[in-house]
Coordinates of C-alpha atoms and ligand atoms in Angstrom, one line a residue:
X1 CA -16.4 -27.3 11.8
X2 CA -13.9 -28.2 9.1
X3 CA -12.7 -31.2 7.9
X4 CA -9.0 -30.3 6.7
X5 CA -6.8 -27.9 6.7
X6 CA -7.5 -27.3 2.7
X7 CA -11.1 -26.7 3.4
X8 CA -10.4 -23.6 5.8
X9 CA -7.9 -21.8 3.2
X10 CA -11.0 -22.3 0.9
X11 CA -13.9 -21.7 3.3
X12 CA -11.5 -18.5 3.8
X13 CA -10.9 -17.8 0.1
X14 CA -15.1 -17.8 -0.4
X15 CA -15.3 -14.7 2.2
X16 CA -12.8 -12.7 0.1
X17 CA -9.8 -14.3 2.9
X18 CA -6.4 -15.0 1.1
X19 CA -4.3 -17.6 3.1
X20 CA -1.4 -19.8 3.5
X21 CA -1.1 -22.7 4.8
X22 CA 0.5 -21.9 8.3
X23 CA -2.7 -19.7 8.8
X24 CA -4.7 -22.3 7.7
X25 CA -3.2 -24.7 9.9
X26 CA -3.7 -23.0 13.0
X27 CA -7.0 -21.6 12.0
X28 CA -7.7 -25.8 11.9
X29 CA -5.8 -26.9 15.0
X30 CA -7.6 -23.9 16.8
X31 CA -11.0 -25.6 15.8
X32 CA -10.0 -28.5 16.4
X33 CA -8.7 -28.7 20.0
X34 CA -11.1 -26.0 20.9
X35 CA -8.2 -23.5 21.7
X36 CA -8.3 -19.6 21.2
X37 CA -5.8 -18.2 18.5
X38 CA -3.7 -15.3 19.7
X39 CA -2.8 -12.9 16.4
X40 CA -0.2 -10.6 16.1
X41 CA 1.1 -8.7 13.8
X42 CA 1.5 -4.5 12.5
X43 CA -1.9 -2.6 12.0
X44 CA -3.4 -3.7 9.1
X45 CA -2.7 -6.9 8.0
X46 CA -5.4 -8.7 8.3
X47 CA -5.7 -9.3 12.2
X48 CA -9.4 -8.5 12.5
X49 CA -10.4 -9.1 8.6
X50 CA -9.2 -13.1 9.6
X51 CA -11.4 -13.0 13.0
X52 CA -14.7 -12.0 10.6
X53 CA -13.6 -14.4 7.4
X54 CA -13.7 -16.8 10.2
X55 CA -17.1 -16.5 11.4
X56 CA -18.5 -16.1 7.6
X57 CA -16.8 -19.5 6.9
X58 CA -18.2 -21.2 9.6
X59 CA -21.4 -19.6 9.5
X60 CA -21.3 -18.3 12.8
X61 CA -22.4 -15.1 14.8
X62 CA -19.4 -12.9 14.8
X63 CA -18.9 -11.2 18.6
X64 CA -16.6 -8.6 19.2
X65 CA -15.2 -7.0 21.9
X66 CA -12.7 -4.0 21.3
X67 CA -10.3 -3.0 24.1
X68 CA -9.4 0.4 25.4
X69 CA -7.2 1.1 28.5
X70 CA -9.2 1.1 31.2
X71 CA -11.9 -2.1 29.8
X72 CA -13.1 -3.8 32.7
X73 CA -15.5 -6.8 33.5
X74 CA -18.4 -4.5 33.5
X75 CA -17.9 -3.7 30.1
X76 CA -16.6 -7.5 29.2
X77 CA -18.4 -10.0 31.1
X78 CA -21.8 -8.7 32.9
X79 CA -22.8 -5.6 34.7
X80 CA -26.1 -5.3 37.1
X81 CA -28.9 -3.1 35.7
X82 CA -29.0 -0.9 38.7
X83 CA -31.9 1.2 37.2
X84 CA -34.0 -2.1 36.5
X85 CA -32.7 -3.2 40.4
X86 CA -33.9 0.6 41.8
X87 CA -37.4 -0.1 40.0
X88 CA -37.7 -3.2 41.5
X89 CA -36.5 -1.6 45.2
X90 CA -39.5 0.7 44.7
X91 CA -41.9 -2.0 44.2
X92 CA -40.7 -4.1 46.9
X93 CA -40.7 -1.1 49.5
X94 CA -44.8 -0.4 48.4
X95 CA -45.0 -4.2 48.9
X96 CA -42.8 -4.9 52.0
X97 CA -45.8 -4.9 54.4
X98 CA -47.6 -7.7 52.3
X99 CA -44.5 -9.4 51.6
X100 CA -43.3 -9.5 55.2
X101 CA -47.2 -10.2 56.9
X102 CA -46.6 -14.1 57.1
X103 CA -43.5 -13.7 58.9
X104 CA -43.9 -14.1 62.5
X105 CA -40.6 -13.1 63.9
X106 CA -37.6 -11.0 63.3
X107 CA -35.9 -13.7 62.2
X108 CA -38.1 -15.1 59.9
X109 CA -38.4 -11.0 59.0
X110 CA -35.2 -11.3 57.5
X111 CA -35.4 -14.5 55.2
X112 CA -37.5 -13.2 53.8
X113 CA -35.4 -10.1 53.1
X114 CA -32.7 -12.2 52.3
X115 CA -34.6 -14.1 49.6
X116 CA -35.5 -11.0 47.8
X117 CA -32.2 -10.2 47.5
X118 CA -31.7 -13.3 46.1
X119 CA -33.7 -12.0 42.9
X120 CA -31.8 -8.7 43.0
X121 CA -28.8 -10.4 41.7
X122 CA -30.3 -13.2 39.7
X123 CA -30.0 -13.4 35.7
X124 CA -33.2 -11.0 35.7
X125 CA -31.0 -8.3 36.7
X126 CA -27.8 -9.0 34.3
X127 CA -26.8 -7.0 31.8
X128 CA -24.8 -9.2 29.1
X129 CA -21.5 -8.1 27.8
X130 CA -19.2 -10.0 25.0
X131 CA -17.9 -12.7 27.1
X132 CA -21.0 -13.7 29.0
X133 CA -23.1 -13.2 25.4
X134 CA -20.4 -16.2 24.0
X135 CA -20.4 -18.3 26.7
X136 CA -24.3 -18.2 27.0
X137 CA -25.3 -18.5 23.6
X138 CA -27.1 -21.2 22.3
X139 CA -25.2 -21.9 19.3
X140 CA -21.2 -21.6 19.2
X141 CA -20.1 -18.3 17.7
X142 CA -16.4 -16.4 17.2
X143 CA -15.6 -14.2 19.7
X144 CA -12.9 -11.8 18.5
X145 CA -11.1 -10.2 21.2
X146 CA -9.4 -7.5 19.1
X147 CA -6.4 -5.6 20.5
X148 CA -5.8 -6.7 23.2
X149 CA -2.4 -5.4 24.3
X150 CA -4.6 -1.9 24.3
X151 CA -6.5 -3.2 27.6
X152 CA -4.6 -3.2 30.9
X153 CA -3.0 -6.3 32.4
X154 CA -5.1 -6.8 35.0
X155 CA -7.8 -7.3 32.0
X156 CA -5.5 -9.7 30.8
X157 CA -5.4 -11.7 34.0
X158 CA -8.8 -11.3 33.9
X159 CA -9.0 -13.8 30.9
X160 CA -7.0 -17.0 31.7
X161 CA -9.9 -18.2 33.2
X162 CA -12.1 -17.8 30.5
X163 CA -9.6 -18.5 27.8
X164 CA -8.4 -22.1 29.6
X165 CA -12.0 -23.2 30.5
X166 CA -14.7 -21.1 29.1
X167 CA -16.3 -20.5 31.8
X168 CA -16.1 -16.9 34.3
X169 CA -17.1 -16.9 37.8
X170 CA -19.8 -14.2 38.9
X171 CA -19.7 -13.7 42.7
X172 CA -23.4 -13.8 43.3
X173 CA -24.4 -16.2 40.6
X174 CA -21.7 -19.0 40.9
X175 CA -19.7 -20.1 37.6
X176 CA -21.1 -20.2 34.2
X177 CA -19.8 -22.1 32.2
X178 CA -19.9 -22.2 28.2
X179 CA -22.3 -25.4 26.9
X180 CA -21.0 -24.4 23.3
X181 CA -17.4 -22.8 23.4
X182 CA -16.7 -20.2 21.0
X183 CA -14.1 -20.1 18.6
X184 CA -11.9 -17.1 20.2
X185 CA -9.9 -14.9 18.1
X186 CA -7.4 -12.4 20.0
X187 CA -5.4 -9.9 18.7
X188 CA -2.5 -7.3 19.1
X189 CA -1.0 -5.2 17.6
X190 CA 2.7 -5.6 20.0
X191 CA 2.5 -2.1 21.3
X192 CA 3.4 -4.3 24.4
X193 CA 4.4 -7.0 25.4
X194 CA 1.5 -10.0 26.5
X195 CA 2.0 -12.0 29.6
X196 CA 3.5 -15.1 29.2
X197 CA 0.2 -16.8 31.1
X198 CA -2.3 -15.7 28.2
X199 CA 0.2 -16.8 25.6
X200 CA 0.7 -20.1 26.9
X201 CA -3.5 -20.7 26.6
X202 CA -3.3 -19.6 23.3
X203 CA -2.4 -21.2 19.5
X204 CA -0.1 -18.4 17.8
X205 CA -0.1 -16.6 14.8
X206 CA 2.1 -14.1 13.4
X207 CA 0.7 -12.4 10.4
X208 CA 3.1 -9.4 8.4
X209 CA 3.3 -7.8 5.8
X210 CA 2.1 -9.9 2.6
X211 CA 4.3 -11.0 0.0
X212 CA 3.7 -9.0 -3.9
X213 CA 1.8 -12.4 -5.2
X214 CA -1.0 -12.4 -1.8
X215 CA -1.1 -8.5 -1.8
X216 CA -2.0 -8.6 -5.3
X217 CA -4.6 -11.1 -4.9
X218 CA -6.3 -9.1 -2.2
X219 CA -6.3 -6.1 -4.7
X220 CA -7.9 -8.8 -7.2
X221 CA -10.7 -9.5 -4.7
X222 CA -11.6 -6.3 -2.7
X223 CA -10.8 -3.2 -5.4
X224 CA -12.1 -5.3 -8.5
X225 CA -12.4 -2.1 -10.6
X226 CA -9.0 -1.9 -11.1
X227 CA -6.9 -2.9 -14.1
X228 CA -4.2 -5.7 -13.8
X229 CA -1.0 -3.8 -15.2
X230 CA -2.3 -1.0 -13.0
X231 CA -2.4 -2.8 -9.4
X232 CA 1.0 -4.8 -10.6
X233 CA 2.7 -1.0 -10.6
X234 CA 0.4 -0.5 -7.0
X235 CA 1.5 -3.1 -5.4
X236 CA 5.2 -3.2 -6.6
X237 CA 5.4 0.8 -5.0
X238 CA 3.7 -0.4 -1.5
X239 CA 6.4 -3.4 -1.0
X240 CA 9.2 -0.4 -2.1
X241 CA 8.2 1.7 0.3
X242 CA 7.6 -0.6 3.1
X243 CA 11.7 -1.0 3.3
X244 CA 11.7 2.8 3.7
X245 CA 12.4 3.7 7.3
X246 CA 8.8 5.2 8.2
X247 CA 6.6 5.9 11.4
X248 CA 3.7 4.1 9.8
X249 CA 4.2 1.7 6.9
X250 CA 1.7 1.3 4.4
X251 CA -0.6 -1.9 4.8
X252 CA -2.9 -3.8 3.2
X253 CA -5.6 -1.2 3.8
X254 CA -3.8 2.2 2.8
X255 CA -2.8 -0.4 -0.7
X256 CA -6.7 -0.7 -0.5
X257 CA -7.8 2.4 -0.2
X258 CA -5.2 3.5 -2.6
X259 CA -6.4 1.3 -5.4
X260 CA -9.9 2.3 -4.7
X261 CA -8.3 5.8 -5.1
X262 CA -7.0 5.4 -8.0
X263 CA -10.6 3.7 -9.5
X264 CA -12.0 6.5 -8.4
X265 CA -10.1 9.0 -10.1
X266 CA -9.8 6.6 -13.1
X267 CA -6.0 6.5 -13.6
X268 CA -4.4 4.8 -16.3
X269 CA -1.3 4.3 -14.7
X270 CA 0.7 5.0 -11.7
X271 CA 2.1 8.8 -12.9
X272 CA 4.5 10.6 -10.9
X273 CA 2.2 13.5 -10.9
X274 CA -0.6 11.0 -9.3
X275 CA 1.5 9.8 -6.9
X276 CA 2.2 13.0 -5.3
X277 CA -1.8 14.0 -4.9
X278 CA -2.4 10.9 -3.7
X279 CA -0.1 10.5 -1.3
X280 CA -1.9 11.5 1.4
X281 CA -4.0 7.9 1.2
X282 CA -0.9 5.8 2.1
X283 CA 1.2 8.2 4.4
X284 CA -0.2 9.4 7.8
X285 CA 2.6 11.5 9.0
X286 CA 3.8 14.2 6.7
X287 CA 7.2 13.4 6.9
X288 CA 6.6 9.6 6.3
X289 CA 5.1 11.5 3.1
X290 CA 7.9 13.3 2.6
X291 CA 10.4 9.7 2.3
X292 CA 8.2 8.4 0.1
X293 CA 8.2 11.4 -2.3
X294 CA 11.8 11.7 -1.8
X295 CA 12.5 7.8 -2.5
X296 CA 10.6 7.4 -5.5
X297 CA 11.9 10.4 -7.3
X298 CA 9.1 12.2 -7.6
X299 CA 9.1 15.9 -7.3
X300 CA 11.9 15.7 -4.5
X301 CA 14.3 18.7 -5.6
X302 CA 11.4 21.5 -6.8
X303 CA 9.9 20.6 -3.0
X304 CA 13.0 21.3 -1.5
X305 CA 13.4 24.5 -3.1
X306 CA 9.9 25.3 -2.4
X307 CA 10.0 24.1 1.3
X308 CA 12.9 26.6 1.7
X309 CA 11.8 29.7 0.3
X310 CA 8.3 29.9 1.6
X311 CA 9.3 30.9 5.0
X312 CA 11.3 33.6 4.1
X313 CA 8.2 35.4 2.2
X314 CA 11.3 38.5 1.3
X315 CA 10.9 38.1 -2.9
X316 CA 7.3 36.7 -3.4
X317 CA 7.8 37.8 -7.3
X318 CA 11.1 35.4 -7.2
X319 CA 9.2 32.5 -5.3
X320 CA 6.6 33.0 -7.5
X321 CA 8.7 32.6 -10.4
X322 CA 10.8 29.3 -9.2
X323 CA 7.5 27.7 -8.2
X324 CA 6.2 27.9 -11.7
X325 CA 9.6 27.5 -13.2
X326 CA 9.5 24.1 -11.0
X327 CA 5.6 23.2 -12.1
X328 CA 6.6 23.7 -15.6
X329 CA 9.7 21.4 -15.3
X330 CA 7.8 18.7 -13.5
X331 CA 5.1 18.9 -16.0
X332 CA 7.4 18.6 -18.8
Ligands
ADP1 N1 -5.5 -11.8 3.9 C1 -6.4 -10.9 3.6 N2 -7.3 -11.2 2.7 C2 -8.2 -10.2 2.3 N3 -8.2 -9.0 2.8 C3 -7.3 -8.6 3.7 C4 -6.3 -9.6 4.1 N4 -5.5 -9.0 5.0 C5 -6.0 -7.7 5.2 N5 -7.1 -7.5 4.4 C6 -7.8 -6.2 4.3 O1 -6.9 -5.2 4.7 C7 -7.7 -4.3 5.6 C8 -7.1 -4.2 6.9 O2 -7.3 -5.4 7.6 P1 -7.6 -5.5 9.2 O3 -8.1 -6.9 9.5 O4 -8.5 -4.4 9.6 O5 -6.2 -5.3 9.8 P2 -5.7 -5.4 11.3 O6 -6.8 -5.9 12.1 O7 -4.6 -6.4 11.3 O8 -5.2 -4.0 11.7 C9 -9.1 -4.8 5.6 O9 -9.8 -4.0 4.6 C10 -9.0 -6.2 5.1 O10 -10.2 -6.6 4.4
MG2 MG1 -7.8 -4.7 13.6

């Protein structure tokens, strides 16, 4: 585990992590008094990315368990192997005159019944999902419970136990109980609201957007390709455009994908002309496309004009000839 609160922004820093302190500290406290970390933040800022930097740094075995509406403790904790169980039916029913011979009575018929059915639901039979792999393994690992405000609330009540204690109770087993608790990473992304129970059991962390110095050190480390002066003017045009009023900003992995855009298609700078072909890498709804184009000046009056004529279809010689009047403008 670490030692200070320096060593996990490093430990962090070595897996390609940038930090600050206040995620640093309760990365540390989280180790430390063996509690789980809730995140929450917008999509794409580093929620899951910190859950698997984590398990890097600490050398662990990373296990993960997304949620969906609808995830239950079959798919979370255990769930019997009912094929395995119906083999073993078949085998017991071509047995059940040797296995029952010694019995003498009814009664003693039916303990030994009873203690086959014992093995039905015994560990032989279990099918292991996240939570039960975490709690059973050998050695501690992370356990990243990522998105959780997509599961239902009843999954959420679901957790206390295992998030105050470590340990889940199986009806036909008993309680099992972790011998080396994981380090458990939630996450949401606030499309509702958590229950106040689940908070209070967890350490929290708010992560947003990044300021231009982090954001550019991310673009340093994961899209090394690219030239300095060239993700200075990248990043500089993501933090612009996150003030804009949009359905989706832009986070650190459209700013990603853009710079490995931008690599790819070997761009000396960040043109106008660029920006509006590659738009499309940092704006998933068209009219969140649209604001952008509009608010950096690129292109927006010739679109306009464009956007309005095309519908009519009456003069295609005329549209024809304002569309290239508007190219040749824009090029020049
Ligand atoms: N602090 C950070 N350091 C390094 N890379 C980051 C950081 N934050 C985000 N990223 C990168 O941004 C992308 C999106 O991060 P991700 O963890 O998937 O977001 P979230 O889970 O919050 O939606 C990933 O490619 C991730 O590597
Ligand atoms: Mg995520």
């Amino acid at each position: 585990m670490f030692q200070s609160i320096e060593e996990v922004g490093e430990k962090l820093g070595e897996q390609s992590y940038v930090s600050d302190r206040r995620l640093a500290t309760v990365v540390f406290l989280a180790t430390r008094l063996g509690k789980p970390v809730l995140v929450e933040g917008p999509a794409g800022v580093g929620k899951t990315e910190l859950a698997k930097s984590l398990a890097g740094a600490l050398e662990l075995d990373l296990i993960r368990l997304q949620c969906y509406e609808g995830l239950d403790e079959a798919k979370a904790l255990y769930e019997w192997e009912y094929s395995k169980q119906l083999l073993y039916t078949q085998v017991l029913r071509e047995k059940i005159g040797e296995t029952l011979a010694p019995a003498e009575s009814l009664r003693e018929a039916a303990e030994v019944l009873r203690g086959q059915e014992d093995v039905f639901f015994s560990e032989n039979f279990l099918v292991e999902r996240p939570i039960l792999q975490a709690i059973q393994a050998d050695e501690p690992t992370v356990l990243l419970i990522d998105e959780i405000d997509r599961a239902d609330e009843e999954f959420e009540a679901f957790l206390l136990e295992f998030l105050s204690d470590y340990q889940v109770s199986i009806p036909e087993i008993g309680t099992v109980r972790a011998a080396r608790p994981p380090v458990v990473i939630l996450t949401s992304n606030r499309t509702r609201e958590l229950s106040e129970a689940l908070k209070r059991r967890c350490l929290h962390l708010q992560i947003g957007y990044p300021s231009s110095e982090v954001e550019l050190e991310i673009v340093r480390l994961k899209a090394p390709g690219i030239s300095g002066a060239l993700s200075e003017e990248l990043v500089e045009t993501i933090q612009d455009l996150r003030t804009l009023d949009l359905r989706k900003a832009p986070s650190i992995g459209e700013t990603l994908d853009w710079a490995q855009s931008l690599v790819v298609l070997n761009a000396p700078k960040l043109s106008k002309d660029l920006i509006e072909s590659t738009i499309s890498v940092i704006a998933k709804y068209d009219r969140d496309a649209q604001r952008m184009l509009d608010h950096l000046g690129v292109n927006a009056r010739e679109r306009k004009d464009l956007g309005q004529m095309e519908p009519t279809g009456e003069k295609p010689e005329e549209a024809m000839y304002e569309m290239h009047r508007s190219v040749h403008k824009h090029v020049h």
